[in-house]
């Protein structure tokens, strides 16, 4: 492609070191769509005849079909997807193919391709997040009233329900979706026409190209359009955060499925055994999800590091944007799919949950609230209940079996009623609190 200036061929090792075709081939359909839009604008500018355009368009479609069917021979000597396609097109159609690159550079081409790729992939990821949400929602609906301890510091805190716990993740995922949509909106801008860095003396209709590719606008600074990869960093952050949420969910599930908790059981199909210990049923999907989140963070770090020291505009370092991008997208898609499937098939062990939730200490705070309702300041009520708990521990008598009126005269006969879980949950009706009716109406709201 640059034979005019060079006398020597590229060294084999340099070719091997610099090629990106082994991974950027997957941008082919976006590259071809961009080329067709660019060629059509050349027709409008009187630079290509309609016959030449037709040859370009059908040649590109032919190549696209061959790539799709795995019949196309990629060449590492041609470095990347852009040159592989263009060279082959020119091979096939001759002069018209050689005109295609007028007023264009691989720099605006690659920025266009990756933006189009991200735009499409975000749609697919949004759908997969919705699939995971649906699995969480169906379990939340089934277990809107299955009471379990809620934890802070992994110590039992207050009663919640499985439904409420799972809905917390639906909230996180819903915010993740808005972040992805926002990212998609910001990246949906056409860089084509920015050329290598300074536009071109040949002015093609950038708006026409943008319209054909369904971009919402054209970029307004050619240097920014070429050098910028913040849309990739932003997307990788959004995906890293989806990973963080799934990793926390995994951690909850790993605990829940342990013999120590026993709140849930995963299906055989979504667990693995041990080659040595015959009794084992391991939550590998959860563990791998937790592990893969590390990759998502690593990919984000890779792109941020790649761009931090680059002078404007294009530097070849930017070629390193694609592998982390592709990896995060592949990783999150598979992770979302397998988790949705696993959650849909998971069993919640209601009796075990109920036994854990029957711990009267979960209602110690409610007992303090009871005293507050009798006119005692909260700090004082907290101390009184703390003393009752200490006594219950010391005398090995569960808090709900202790004669509270003996501990302090502030407690009335009705203090015992505090230890009814149903009453305790029913009282939590404020927005966001885990009353069963709240949980049910949240499930309905999300199911829309
Ligand atoms: N393969 C290159 C990349 O991914 C395309 C742009 C090449 N531009 C250049 N000036 N060498 O970044």
Coordinates of C-alpha atoms and ligand atoms in Angstrom, one line a residue:
X1 CA 0.0 0.0 0.0
X2 CA 3.0 2.3 0.6
X3 CA 5.4 0.9 -2.0
X4 CA 6.1 4.3 -3.6
X5 CA 8.3 5.4 -0.7
X6 CA 10.0 2.1 0.2
X7 CA 12.7 0.1 -1.4
X8 CA 12.8 -2.7 1.1
X9 CA 10.0 -5.1 2.1
X10 CA 8.8 -5.2 5.6
X11 CA 10.7 -7.6 7.8
X12 CA 8.9 -10.8 8.6
X13 CA 9.1 -10.2 12.3
X14 CA 7.7 -6.7 11.9
X15 CA 4.8 -8.1 9.9
X16 CA 4.1 -10.6 12.6
X17 CA 4.4 -8.0 15.3
X18 CA 2.3 -5.4 13.6
X19 CA -0.6 -7.3 12.1
X20 CA -4.1 -6.9 13.5
X21 CA -5.9 -9.0 10.9
X22 CA -5.9 -12.0 13.2
X23 CA -8.3 -10.1 15.5
X24 CA -9.7 -7.1 13.7
X25 CA -11.2 -9.3 10.9
X26 CA -14.3 -9.3 12.9
X27 CA -14.9 -5.7 12.0
X28 CA -15.4 -6.6 8.4
X29 CA -19.1 -5.9 8.0
X30 CA -18.7 -2.4 9.6
X31 CA -15.7 -1.7 7.4
X32 CA -17.7 -2.7 4.3
X33 CA -20.8 -0.6 5.3
X34 CA -18.4 2.4 5.9
X35 CA -16.8 1.9 2.5
X36 CA -20.1 1.7 0.7
X37 CA -21.3 4.9 2.3
X38 CA -18.0 6.6 1.5
X39 CA -18.1 5.4 -2.1
X40 CA -21.7 6.7 -2.4
X41 CA -20.6 10.1 -1.2
X42 CA -17.8 10.0 -3.8
X43 CA -20.5 9.5 -6.5
X44 CA -22.4 12.6 -5.1
X45 CA -19.1 14.6 -5.4
X46 CA -18.6 13.5 -9.0
X47 CA -15.5 11.4 -8.1
X48 CA -17.0 8.0 -9.0
X49 CA -19.4 7.1 -11.8
X50 CA -22.4 5.0 -10.9
X51 CA -20.9 2.1 -12.8
X52 CA -17.8 2.3 -10.7
X53 CA -19.9 2.6 -7.5
X54 CA -21.9 -0.5 -8.5
X55 CA -18.7 -2.4 -9.1
X56 CA -17.4 -1.3 -5.7
X57 CA -20.6 -2.1 -3.9
X58 CA -21.1 -5.6 -5.4
X59 CA -17.4 -6.4 -5.0
X60 CA -17.6 -5.5 -1.4
X61 CA -20.7 -7.6 -0.9
X62 CA -19.1 -10.5 -2.5
X63 CA -16.1 -10.2 -0.2
X64 CA -18.5 -9.8 2.8
X65 CA -20.2 -13.1 1.9
X66 CA -16.9 -14.9 1.6
X67 CA -15.7 -13.7 4.9
X68 CA -19.1 -14.7 6.5
X69 CA -18.7 -18.2 5.1
X70 CA -15.1 -18.5 6.1
X71 CA -13.9 -18.7 2.5
X72 CA -11.9 -15.4 2.4
X73 CA -8.1 -15.7 2.5
X74 CA -6.7 -13.0 4.9
X75 CA -3.2 -12.0 4.5
X76 CA -1.0 -10.8 7.3
X77 CA 1.2 -8.9 4.9
X78 CA -1.9 -6.6 4.4
X79 CA -1.8 -5.9 8.2
X80 CA -5.5 -5.3 8.9
X81 CA -9.0 -5.7 7.9
X82 CA -9.1 -2.4 6.1
X83 CA -6.2 -3.2 3.7
X84 CA -7.2 -6.8 3.3
X85 CA -10.6 -5.8 2.0
X86 CA -9.4 -2.9 -0.1
X87 CA -6.6 -4.8 -1.7
X88 CA -8.9 -7.7 -2.6
X89 CA -11.5 -5.4 -4.0
X90 CA -8.9 -3.7 -6.3
X91 CA -7.7 -7.2 -7.3
X92 CA -11.2 -8.0 -8.4
X93 CA -12.5 -4.8 -9.9
X94 CA -9.4 -2.9 -10.9
X95 CA -9.3 0.9 -11.2
X96 CA -12.6 1.7 -9.4
X97 CA -11.2 -0.2 -6.3
X98 CA -8.1 2.0 -6.3
X99 CA -10.3 5.1 -6.1
X100 CA -12.1 4.0 -3.0
X101 CA -9.5 5.4 -0.6
X102 CA -9.9 9.0 -1.9
X103 CA -10.3 11.4 1.0
X104 CA -10.2 8.6 3.6
X105 CA -7.5 7.2 5.9
X106 CA -7.4 4.0 7.9
X107 CA -7.4 6.3 10.8
X108 CA -11.0 7.6 10.3
X109 CA -11.9 4.2 8.9
X110 CA -10.9 2.3 12.1
X111 CA -12.6 4.8 14.3
X112 CA -15.8 4.4 12.3
X113 CA -15.6 0.6 12.4
X114 CA -15.1 0.4 16.1
X115 CA -17.9 2.9 16.8
X116 CA -20.3 0.9 14.6
X117 CA -19.2 -2.3 16.3
X118 CA -19.7 -0.9 19.8
X119 CA -23.1 0.5 18.9
X120 CA -24.3 -3.0 17.7
X121 CA -22.8 -4.9 20.5
X122 CA -24.3 -2.6 23.1
X123 CA -27.8 -3.5 21.8
X124 CA -26.9 -7.2 22.1
X125 CA -25.6 -6.8 25.6
X126 CA -28.7 -4.8 26.7
X127 CA -30.8 -7.7 25.6
X128 CA -28.7 -10.2 27.5
X129 CA -28.9 -8.0 30.7
X130 CA -32.7 -8.1 30.3
X131 CA -32.5 -11.9 30.1
X132 CA -30.6 -12.0 33.3
X133 CA -33.0 -9.6 34.9
X134 CA -35.9 -11.8 33.8
X135 CA -34.4 -14.8 35.6
X136 CA -33.8 -12.8 38.8
X137 CA -37.4 -11.4 38.6
X138 CA -39.0 -14.8 38.3
X139 CA -37.1 -16.0 41.4
X140 CA -37.9 -12.8 43.2
X141 CA -41.6 -13.3 42.3
X142 CA -41.5 -16.9 43.6
X143 CA -39.7 -15.9 46.7
X144 CA -41.2 -12.5 47.5
X145 CA -42.2 -13.8 50.9
X146 CA -39.3 -16.2 51.6
X147 CA -37.7 -14.6 54.6
X148 CA -33.9 -14.7 55.1
X149 CA -31.5 -12.7 57.3
X150 CA -30.0 -9.6 55.6
X151 CA -26.4 -9.2 56.4
X152 CA -23.9 -6.4 57.1
X153 CA -20.3 -7.4 57.6
X154 CA -21.6 -10.9 56.8
X155 CA -23.2 -10.9 60.2
X156 CA -26.9 -11.3 60.5
X157 CA -28.6 -7.9 60.6
X158 CA -32.3 -7.7 59.9
X159 CA -34.9 -9.8 58.1
X160 CA -35.4 -9.3 54.4
X161 CA -36.8 -11.7 51.7
X162 CA -35.0 -13.5 48.9
X163 CA -37.1 -11.4 46.6
X164 CA -35.9 -8.2 48.1
X165 CA -32.3 -9.4 48.0
X166 CA -32.5 -10.4 44.3
X167 CA -34.3 -7.2 43.4
X168 CA -31.2 -5.3 44.7
X169 CA -29.3 -6.8 41.7
X170 CA -32.1 -5.9 39.3
X171 CA -31.7 -2.3 40.4
X172 CA -27.9 -2.4 39.7
X173 CA -28.4 -4.0 36.3
X174 CA -31.0 -1.5 35.4
X175 CA -28.5 1.3 36.1
X176 CA -25.9 -0.6 34.1
X177 CA -28.3 -0.5 31.2
X178 CA -28.8 3.3 31.4
X179 CA -25.0 3.7 31.5
X180 CA -24.6 1.5 28.3
X181 CA -27.4 3.5 26.5
X182 CA -25.7 6.7 27.5
X183 CA -22.4 5.4 26.2
X184 CA -24.0 4.3 23.0
X185 CA -25.5 7.7 22.5
X186 CA -22.2 9.4 22.9
X187 CA -20.3 7.2 20.6
X188 CA -22.9 7.3 17.8
X189 CA -21.1 10.0 15.9
X190 CA -19.4 9.7 12.5
X191 CA -15.6 10.2 12.2
X192 CA -15.5 9.5 8.5
X193 CA -14.1 12.5 6.7
X194 CA -11.6 13.3 9.4
X195 CA -9.0 11.6 7.1
X196 CA -5.6 10.8 8.6
X197 CA -5.9 13.7 11.1
X198 CA -6.7 16.9 9.1
X199 CA -9.7 16.2 6.9
X200 CA -9.1 16.4 3.2
X201 CA -8.9 18.9 0.4
X202 CA -11.6 16.8 -1.2
X203 CA -14.8 17.6 0.6
X204 CA -17.2 14.7 0.6
X205 CA -20.6 15.2 2.2
X206 CA -19.9 13.9 5.7
X207 CA -23.6 14.3 6.7
X208 CA -24.7 12.0 3.8
X209 CA -22.2 9.4 5.0
X210 CA -23.3 9.7 8.6
X211 CA -27.0 9.4 7.6
X212 CA -26.3 6.3 5.6
X213 CA -24.5 4.7 8.6
X214 CA -27.3 5.9 10.9
X215 CA -24.9 8.0 13.0
X216 CA -26.7 10.8 14.9
X217 CA -24.1 13.4 14.0
X218 CA -20.6 14.0 12.5
X219 CA -17.6 14.6 14.7
X220 CA -16.6 18.3 14.9
X221 CA -12.8 18.1 15.3
X222 CA -10.7 15.9 12.9
X223 CA -7.9 15.5 15.4
X224 CA -10.2 14.4 18.2
X225 CA -12.0 12.1 15.9
X226 CA -8.8 10.2 15.0
X227 CA -7.1 10.2 18.4
X228 CA -10.0 9.6 20.7
X229 CA -10.8 6.2 22.1
X230 CA -12.7 7.4 25.1
X231 CA -15.8 5.7 23.8
X232 CA -13.9 2.4 24.2
X233 CA -12.7 3.2 27.7
X234 CA -16.2 4.2 28.7
X235 CA -17.7 1.0 27.3
X236 CA -15.1 -1.1 29.0
X237 CA -15.8 0.7 32.3
X238 CA -19.5 0.1 31.9
X239 CA -18.8 -3.6 31.3
X240 CA -16.4 -3.8 34.2
X241 CA -19.2 -2.5 36.4
X242 CA -21.6 -5.0 35.1
X243 CA -18.9 -7.5 36.0
X244 CA -18.6 -6.1 39.5
X245 CA -22.3 -6.5 40.0
X246 CA -22.3 -10.1 38.7
X247 CA -19.3 -10.9 40.8
X248 CA -21.0 -9.7 44.0
X249 CA -24.1 -11.7 43.0
X250 CA -21.8 -14.7 42.5
X251 CA -20.3 -14.2 45.9
X252 CA -23.7 -14.2 47.5
X253 CA -24.6 -17.4 45.6
X254 CA -21.4 -19.1 46.6
X255 CA -22.2 -18.4 50.2
X256 CA -25.9 -19.3 49.8
X257 CA -25.1 -22.7 48.2
X258 CA -22.6 -23.7 50.8
X259 CA -23.6 -26.2 53.5
X260 CA -23.1 -23.4 56.1
X261 CA -25.8 -21.3 54.5
X262 CA -27.8 -23.8 52.4
X263 CA -30.2 -21.1 51.1
X264 CA -30.0 -22.3 47.5
X265 CA -29.1 -25.3 45.4
X266 CA -27.9 -25.0 41.8
X267 CA -29.0 -27.6 39.2
X268 CA -26.6 -30.4 38.3
X269 CA -26.3 -28.9 34.9
X270 CA -24.9 -25.6 36.3
X271 CA -22.4 -27.1 38.8
X272 CA -19.4 -29.4 38.6
X273 CA -18.1 -32.2 40.6
X274 CA -14.7 -33.0 42.0
X275 CA -12.4 -35.6 40.4
X276 CA -11.4 -36.6 43.9
X277 CA -14.1 -35.8 46.4
X278 CA -17.3 -37.7 45.4
X279 CA -19.6 -35.6 47.5
X280 CA -18.7 -32.2 45.9
X281 CA -21.0 -30.0 43.9
X282 CA -19.2 -26.8 43.1
X283 CA -20.6 -23.5 42.1
X284 CA -18.1 -23.1 39.2
X285 CA -20.3 -20.7 37.2
X286 CA -20.3 -18.2 40.1
X287 CA -16.6 -18.6 40.7
X288 CA -15.7 -18.2 37.0
X289 CA -18.0 -15.1 36.9
X290 CA -16.1 -13.7 39.9
X291 CA -12.8 -14.6 38.2
X292 CA -13.7 -13.1 34.8
X293 CA -14.5 -9.8 36.4
X294 CA -10.7 -9.5 36.9
X295 CA -10.3 -9.7 33.1
X296 CA -12.9 -7.0 32.6
X297 CA -11.0 -4.7 35.0
X298 CA -7.7 -5.7 33.3
X299 CA -9.1 -4.7 29.9
X300 CA -10.3 -1.3 31.2
X301 CA -6.8 -0.7 32.7
X302 CA -5.2 -1.8 29.3
X303 CA -7.1 0.8 27.3
X304 CA -6.7 3.6 29.8
X305 CA -2.9 2.9 29.9
X306 CA -2.6 2.7 26.1
X307 CA -4.1 6.2 25.6
X308 CA -2.6 8.1 28.5
X309 CA 0.8 9.1 27.0
X310 CA -0.1 9.5 23.4
X311 CA 0.5 12.8 21.6
X312 CA -2.3 13.8 19.2
X313 CA -3.3 12.2 16.9
X314 CA -3.1 8.7 15.7
X315 CA -0.3 6.5 17.1
X316 CA 0.0 2.8 16.4
X317 CA -0.4 2.1 20.1
X318 CA -4.1 2.6 19.4
X319 CA -4.2 -0.7 17.6
X320 CA -4.1 -2.2 21.1
X321 CA -7.6 -1.0 21.7
X322 CA -9.3 -3.9 19.9
X323 CA -8.3 -7.0 21.8
X324 CA -9.4 -5.7 25.2
X325 CA -12.6 -4.4 23.6
X326 CA -13.4 -7.7 21.9
X327 CA -12.5 -9.7 25.0
X328 CA -14.7 -7.7 27.3
X329 CA -17.6 -7.9 25.0
X330 CA -17.2 -11.7 24.5
X331 CA -16.7 -12.2 28.2
X332 CA -19.7 -10.2 29.4
X333 CA -22.0 -11.8 26.8
X334 CA -21.2 -15.3 27.8
X335 CA -21.2 -14.5 31.5
X336 CA -24.7 -12.9 31.2
X337 CA -26.1 -15.9 29.3
X338 CA -24.8 -18.6 31.6
X339 CA -25.9 -16.7 34.7
X340 CA -29.4 -16.2 33.4
X341 CA -29.7 -19.9 32.7
X342 CA -28.2 -20.9 36.1
X343 CA -30.5 -18.5 38.0
X344 CA -33.6 -19.7 36.2
X345 CA -32.8 -23.3 37.2
X346 CA -31.8 -22.6 40.8
X347 CA -33.8 -23.8 43.8
X348 CA -34.3 -21.8 46.9
X349 CA -34.5 -23.9 50.0
X350 CA -37.4 -22.3 51.8
X351 CA -37.1 -24.4 55.0
X352 CA -33.4 -23.5 55.4
X353 CA -34.1 -19.9 54.8
X354 CA -37.0 -19.9 57.3
X355 CA -34.8 -21.5 60.0
X356 CA -32.1 -18.9 59.5
X357 CA -34.6 -16.1 59.6
X358 CA -36.1 -17.4 62.9
X359 CA -33.1 -16.1 64.7
X360 CA -34.7 -13.6 67.2
X361 CA -31.6 -11.4 67.2
X362 CA -32.6 -10.3 63.7
X363 CA -35.4 -8.3 65.4
X364 CA -33.2 -6.6 68.1
X365 CA -33.5 -3.4 66.2
X366 CA -37.3 -3.8 66.0
X367 CA -37.2 -4.2 69.8
X368 CA -35.4 -0.8 70.1
X369 CA -38.0 0.7 67.7
X370 CA -40.7 -0.7 70.0
X371 CA -39.2 1.2 73.0
X372 CA -38.9 4.4 70.8
X373 CA -42.7 4.1 70.2
X374 CA -43.1 4.0 74.0
X375 CA -41.3 7.4 74.2
X376 CA -37.8 6.3 74.9
X377 CA -35.0 8.2 73.0
X378 CA -33.4 5.8 70.4
X379 CA -29.9 6.0 71.9
X380 CA -31.3 4.9 75.2
X381 CA -33.5 2.2 73.6
X382 CA -30.4 0.9 71.8
X383 CA -28.5 0.5 75.0
X384 CA -31.4 -1.2 76.8
X385 CA -31.8 -3.7 74.0
X386 CA -28.0 -4.2 73.9
X387 CA -28.2 -5.1 77.6
X388 CA -31.0 -7.5 76.9
X389 CA -29.0 -9.2 74.2
X390 CA -25.9 -9.5 76.4
X391 CA -28.1 -11.1 79.0
X392 CA -29.6 -13.5 76.5
X393 CA -26.1 -14.5 75.4
X394 CA -24.8 -14.8 79.0
X395 CA -27.8 -16.9 80.2
X396 CA -28.1 -18.8 76.9
X397 CA -31.8 -17.9 76.6
X398 CA -32.9 -16.7 73.2
X399 CA -33.9 -13.1 73.2
X400 CA -37.5 -13.8 72.4
X401 CA -37.7 -16.2 75.4
X402 CA -36.2 -13.8 77.9
X403 CA -38.5 -12.2 80.4
X404 CA -37.9 -8.7 79.2
X405 CA -39.9 -7.0 82.0
X406 CA -37.3 -8.4 84.3
X407 CA -34.5 -6.8 82.3
X408 CA -36.1 -3.3 82.3
X409 CA -39.5 -2.0 83.3
X410 CA -39.7 -0.1 80.1
X411 CA -40.7 -3.3 78.4
X412 CA -44.5 -4.1 78.5
X413 CA -46.3 -7.4 78.0
X414 CA -46.6 -6.6 74.3
X415 CA -42.8 -6.6 73.8
X416 CA -43.0 -10.3 72.9
X417 CA -45.1 -9.4 69.8
X418 CA -42.0 -7.7 68.3
X419 CA -40.6 -11.2 67.6
X420 CA -43.3 -12.1 65.0
X421 CA -41.5 -12.0 61.6
X422 CA -44.7 -11.4 59.7
X423 CA -45.5 -8.3 61.7
X424 CA -41.9 -7.2 61.4
X425 CA -41.9 -7.4 57.6
X426 CA -45.4 -5.9 57.3
X427 CA -44.3 -2.8 59.2
X428 CA -41.6 -2.1 56.5
X429 CA -43.8 -0.4 54.1
X430 CA -41.9 2.7 53.3
X431 CA -40.6 2.9 49.7
X432 CA -37.6 0.7 49.2
X433 CA -38.3 -1.4 52.4
X434 CA -38.8 -5.2 52.2
X435 CA -42.4 -5.6 53.1
X436 CA -43.8 -8.5 51.0
X437 CA -46.3 -6.2 49.3
X438 CA -43.5 -3.8 48.4
X439 CA -41.4 -6.6 47.0
X440 CA -44.4 -7.9 44.9
X441 CA -45.1 -4.5 43.5
X442 CA -41.5 -3.9 42.7
X443 CA -41.4 -7.2 40.8
X444 CA -44.5 -6.1 38.9
X445 CA -43.0 -2.7 38.2
X446 CA -39.8 -4.3 36.7
X447 CA -41.8 -6.9 34.7
X448 CA -43.6 -3.9 33.3
Ligands
LIG1 N1 -4.9 -1.5 12.2 C1 -4.9 -0.1 12.6 C2 -5.5 0.0 14.0 O1 -6.1 -0.8 14.4 C3 -5.7 0.7 11.6 C4 -5.2 2.1 11.5 C5 -3.8 2.1 10.9 N2 -3.3 3.4 10.7 C6 -2.0 3.7 10.5 N3 -1.7 4.9 10.4 N4 -1.1 2.8 10.5 O2 -5.3 1.0 14.6

